[in-house]
Short mmCIF file of C-alpha atoms in Angstrom, two decimals:
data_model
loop_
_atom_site.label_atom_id
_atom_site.label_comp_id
_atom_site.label_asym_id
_atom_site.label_seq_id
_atom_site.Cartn_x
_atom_site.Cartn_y
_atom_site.Cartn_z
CA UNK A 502 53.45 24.02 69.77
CA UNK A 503 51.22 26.64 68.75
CA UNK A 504 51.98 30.04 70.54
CA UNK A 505 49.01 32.18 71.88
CA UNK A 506 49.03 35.82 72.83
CA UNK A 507 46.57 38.41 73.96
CA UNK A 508 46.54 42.10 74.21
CA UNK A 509 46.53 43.83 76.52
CA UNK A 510 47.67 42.33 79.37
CA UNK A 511 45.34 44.56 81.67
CA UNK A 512 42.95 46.95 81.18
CA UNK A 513 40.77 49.45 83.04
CA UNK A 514 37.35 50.20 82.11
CA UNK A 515 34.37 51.61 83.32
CA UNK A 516 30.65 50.07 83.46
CA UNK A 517 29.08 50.71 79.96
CA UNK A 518 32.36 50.92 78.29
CA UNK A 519 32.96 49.28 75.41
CA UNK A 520 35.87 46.23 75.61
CA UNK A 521 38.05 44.72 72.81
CA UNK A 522 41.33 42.48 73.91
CA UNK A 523 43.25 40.40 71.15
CA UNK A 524 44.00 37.30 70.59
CA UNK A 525 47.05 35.88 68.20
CA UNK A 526 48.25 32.46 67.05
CA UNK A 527 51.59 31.64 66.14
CA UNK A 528 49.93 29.89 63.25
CA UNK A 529 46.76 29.52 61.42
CA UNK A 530 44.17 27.70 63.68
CA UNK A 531 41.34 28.15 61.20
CA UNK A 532 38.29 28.86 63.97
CA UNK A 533 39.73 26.54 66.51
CA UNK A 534 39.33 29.51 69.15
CA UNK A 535 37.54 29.56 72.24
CA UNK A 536 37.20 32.12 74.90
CA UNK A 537 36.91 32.09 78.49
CA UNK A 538 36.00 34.50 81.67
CA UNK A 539 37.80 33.58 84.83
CA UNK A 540 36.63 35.39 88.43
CA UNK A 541 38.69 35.11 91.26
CA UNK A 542 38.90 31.86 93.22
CA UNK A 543 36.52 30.27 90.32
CA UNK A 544 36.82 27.45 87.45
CA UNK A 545 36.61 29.27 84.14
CA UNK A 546 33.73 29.85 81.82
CA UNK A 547 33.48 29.06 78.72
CA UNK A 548 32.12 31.94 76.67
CA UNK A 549 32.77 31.95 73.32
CA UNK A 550 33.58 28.65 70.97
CA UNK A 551 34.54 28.38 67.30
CA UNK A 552 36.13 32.26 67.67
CA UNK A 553 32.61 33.43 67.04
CA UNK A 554 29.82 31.24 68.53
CA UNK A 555 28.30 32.17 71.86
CA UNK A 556 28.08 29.48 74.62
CA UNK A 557 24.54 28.66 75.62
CA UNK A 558 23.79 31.12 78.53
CA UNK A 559 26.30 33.32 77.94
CA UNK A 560 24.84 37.28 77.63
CA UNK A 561 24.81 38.50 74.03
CA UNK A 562 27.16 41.70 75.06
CA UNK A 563 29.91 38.90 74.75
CA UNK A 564 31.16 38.73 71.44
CA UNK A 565 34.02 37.40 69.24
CA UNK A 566 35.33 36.73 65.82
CA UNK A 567 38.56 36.37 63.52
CA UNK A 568 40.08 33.48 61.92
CA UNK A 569 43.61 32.13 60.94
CA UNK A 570 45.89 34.04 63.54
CA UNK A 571 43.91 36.96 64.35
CA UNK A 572 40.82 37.55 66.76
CA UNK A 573 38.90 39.54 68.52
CA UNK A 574 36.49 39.28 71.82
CA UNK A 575 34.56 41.93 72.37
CA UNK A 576 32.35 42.95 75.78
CA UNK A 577 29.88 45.75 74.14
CA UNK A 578 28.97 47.44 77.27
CA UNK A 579 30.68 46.24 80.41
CA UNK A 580 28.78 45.27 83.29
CA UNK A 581 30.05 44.98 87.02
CA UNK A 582 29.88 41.76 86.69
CA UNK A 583 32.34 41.34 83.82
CA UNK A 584 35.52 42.26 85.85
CA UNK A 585 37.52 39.35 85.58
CA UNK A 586 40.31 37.89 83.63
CA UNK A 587 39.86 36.55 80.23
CA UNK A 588 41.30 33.84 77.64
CA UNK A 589 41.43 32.33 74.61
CA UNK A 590 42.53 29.13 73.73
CA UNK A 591 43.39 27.00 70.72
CA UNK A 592 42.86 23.36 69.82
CA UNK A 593 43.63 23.54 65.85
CA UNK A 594 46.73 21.42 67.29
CA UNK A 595 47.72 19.70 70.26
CA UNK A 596 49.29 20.34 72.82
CA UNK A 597 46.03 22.82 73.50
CA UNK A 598 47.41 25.92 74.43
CA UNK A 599 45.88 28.91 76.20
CA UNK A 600 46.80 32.63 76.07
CA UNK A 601 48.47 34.47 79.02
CA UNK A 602 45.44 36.34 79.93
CA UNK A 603 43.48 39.79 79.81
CA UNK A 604 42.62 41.25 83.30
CA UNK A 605 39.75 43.23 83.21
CA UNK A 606 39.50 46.03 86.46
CA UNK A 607 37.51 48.68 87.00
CA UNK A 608 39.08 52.29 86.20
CA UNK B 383 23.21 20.08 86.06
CA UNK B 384 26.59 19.38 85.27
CA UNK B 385 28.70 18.74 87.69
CA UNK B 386 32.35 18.04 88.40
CA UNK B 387 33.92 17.38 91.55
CA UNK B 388 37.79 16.82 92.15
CA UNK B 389 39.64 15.33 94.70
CA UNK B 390 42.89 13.85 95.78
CA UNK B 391 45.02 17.34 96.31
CA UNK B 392 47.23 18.02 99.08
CA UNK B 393 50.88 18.68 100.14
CA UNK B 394 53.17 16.34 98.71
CA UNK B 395 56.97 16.32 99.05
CA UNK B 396 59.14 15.77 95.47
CA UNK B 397 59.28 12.72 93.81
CA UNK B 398 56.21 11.44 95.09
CA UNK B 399 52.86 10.33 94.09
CA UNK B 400 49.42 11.70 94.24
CA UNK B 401 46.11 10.44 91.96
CA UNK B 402 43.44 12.83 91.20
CA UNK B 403 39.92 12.03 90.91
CA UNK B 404 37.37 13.55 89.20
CA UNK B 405 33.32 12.67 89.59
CA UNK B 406 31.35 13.38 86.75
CA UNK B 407 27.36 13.92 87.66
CA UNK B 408 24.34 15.70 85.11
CA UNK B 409 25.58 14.16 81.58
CA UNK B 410 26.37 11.11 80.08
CA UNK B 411 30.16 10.96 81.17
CA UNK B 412 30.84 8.18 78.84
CA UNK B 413 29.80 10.09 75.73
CA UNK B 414 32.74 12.89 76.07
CA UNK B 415 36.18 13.03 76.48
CA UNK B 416 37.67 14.56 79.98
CA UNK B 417 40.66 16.69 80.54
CA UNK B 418 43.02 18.04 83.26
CA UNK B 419 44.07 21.75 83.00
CA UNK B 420 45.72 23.09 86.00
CA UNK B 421 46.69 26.65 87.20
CA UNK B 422 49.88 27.51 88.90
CA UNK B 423 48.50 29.69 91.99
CA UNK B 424 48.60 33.39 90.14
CA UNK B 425 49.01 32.04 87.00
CA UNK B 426 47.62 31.38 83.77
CA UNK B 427 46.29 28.51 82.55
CA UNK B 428 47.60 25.32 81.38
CA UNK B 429 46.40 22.06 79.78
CA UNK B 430 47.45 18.85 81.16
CA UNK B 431 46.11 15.91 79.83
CA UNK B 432 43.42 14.71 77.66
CA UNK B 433 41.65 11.39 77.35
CA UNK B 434 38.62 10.47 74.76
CA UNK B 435 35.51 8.52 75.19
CA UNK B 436 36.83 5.28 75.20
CA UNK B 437 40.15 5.53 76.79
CA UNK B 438 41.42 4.85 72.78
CA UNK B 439 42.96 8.78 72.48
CA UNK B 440 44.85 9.90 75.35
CA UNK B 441 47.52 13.25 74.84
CA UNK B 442 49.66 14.86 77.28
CA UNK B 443 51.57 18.13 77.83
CA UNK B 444 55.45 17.65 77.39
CA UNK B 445 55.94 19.32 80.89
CA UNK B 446 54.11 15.48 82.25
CA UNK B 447 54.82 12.99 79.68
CA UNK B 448 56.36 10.37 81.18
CA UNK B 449 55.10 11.33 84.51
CA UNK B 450 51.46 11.63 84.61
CA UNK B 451 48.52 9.34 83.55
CA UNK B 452 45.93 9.80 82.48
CA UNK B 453 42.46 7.41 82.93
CA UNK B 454 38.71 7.32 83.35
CA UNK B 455 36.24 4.62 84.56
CA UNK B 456 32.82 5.23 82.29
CA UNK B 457 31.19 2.93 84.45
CA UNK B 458 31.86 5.15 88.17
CA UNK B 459 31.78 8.29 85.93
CA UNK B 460 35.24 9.46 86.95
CA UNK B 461 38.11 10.39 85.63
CA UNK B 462 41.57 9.97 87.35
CA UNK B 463 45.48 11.91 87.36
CA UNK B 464 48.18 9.28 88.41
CA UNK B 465 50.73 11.78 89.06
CA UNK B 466 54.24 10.29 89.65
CA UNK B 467 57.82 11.99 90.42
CA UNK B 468 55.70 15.30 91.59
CA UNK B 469 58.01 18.56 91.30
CA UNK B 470 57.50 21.57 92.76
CA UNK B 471 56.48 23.06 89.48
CA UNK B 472 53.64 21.27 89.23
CA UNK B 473 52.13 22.92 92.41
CA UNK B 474 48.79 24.31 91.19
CA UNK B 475 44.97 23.93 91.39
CA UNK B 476 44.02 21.29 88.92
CA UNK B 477 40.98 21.31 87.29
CA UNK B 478 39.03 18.93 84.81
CA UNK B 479 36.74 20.16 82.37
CA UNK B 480 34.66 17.81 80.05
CA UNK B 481 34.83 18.48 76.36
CA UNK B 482 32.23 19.34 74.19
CA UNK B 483 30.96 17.38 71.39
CA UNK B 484 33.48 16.68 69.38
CA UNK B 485 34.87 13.22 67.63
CA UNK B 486 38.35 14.19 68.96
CA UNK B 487 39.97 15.09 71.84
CA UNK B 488 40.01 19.02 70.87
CA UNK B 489 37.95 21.48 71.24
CA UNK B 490 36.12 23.38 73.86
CA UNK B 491 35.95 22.75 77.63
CA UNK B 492 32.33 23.70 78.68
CA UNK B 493 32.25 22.53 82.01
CA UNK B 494 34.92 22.47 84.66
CA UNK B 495 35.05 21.47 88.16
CA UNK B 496 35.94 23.99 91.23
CA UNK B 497 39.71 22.20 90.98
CA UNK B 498 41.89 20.67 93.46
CA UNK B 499 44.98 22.22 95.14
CA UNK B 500 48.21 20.42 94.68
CA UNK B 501 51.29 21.40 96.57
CA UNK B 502 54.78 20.05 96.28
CA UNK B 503 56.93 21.11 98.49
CA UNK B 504 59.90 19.52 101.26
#
């Protein structure tokens, strides 16, 4: 199975700031990366598919890229309502296989 | 709209049964494969089960091989969980998400339901 893991685990940021969390495969996945925001009590969202290409909708601060085991999602200037946990997930391979998470609170 | 709509959870005691149902509204359901992801209360998330157009591709997680099934009925736009021999590991909301276009069963979930609780416990 393909291992997925993100960094950080947490992080505290302020509205405007600037957000980057990490996302690593085990193995190379290609682009076979997706990203998702999670609130509280909700279904997640998909955000970000193909590690780079934004979901229809989905604000333009969201951003992401990388290929083979490393990526990056970026927020470029947080917004309230951003505060929520995030993850990526892979699907080069099955079993599909999601990361532990990046929990995004206000500082 | 897309919309998906689960149904079926509750508190079940170990080494029962429970079947899951999922109602599919706003797309062509039959065009795109379905899948089950659930979410241990607290927890991160993890994928299930996955099933293709046709019913002709259908993968599972190790952790429900054996145990689970995994089905859909294209003509009442649902898709269904036969859960069997329920532990109390599996206790979590369970959600399905419809795939996006893709000729496989991978790829990105862009629509999921609001999920349905499942608790197994004596």
């Amino acid at each position: 199975d393909i291992q997925m893991t993100q960094s950080p685990s947490s992080l505290s940021a302020s509205v405007g700031d600037r957000v980057t969390i990490t996302c690593q495969a085990s193995q190379d996945i290609s682009d076979y990366l997706n990203w998702y925001q999670q609130k509280p009590g909700k279904a997640p969202n998909l955000l970000i598919y193909d590690a780079s290409n934004l979901q229809t909708g989905v604000p333009s601060r969201f951003s992401g890229s990388g290929s083979g085991t490393d990526f990056t999602f970026t927020i470029s200037s947080l917004q309230p309502e951003d505060f929520a946990t995030y993850y990526c997930q892979q699907y080069s391979n099955l079993p599909l296989t999601f990361g532990p998470g990046t929990k995004v609170d206000l500082k | 709209e897309v919309q998906l709509e689960e149904s079926g959870g509750g508190l079940v005691q170990p080494g029962r049964s429970l079947r899951l149902s999922c109602t599919a509204s706003g797309f062509s359901f039959d065009d795109y494969a379905m899948h089950w992801v659930r979410q241990a209360p607290g927890k991160g998330l993890e994928w299930v089960s996955g099933i293709s157009w046709n019913s002709g591709n259908i993968a599972y997680a190790d952790s429900v091989r054996g145990r689970f099934t995994i089905s859909r009925d294209n003509a009442k736009n649902s898709l269904y969980l036969q859960m069997n021999s329920l532990r109390p590991e599996d206790t979590a909301f369970y959600f399905c998400a419809k795939l996006g276009p893709s000729m496989v069963i991978k790829g990105e979930f862009d629509s999921w339901g609001q999920g349905t609780l499942v608790i197994v416990s004596s």
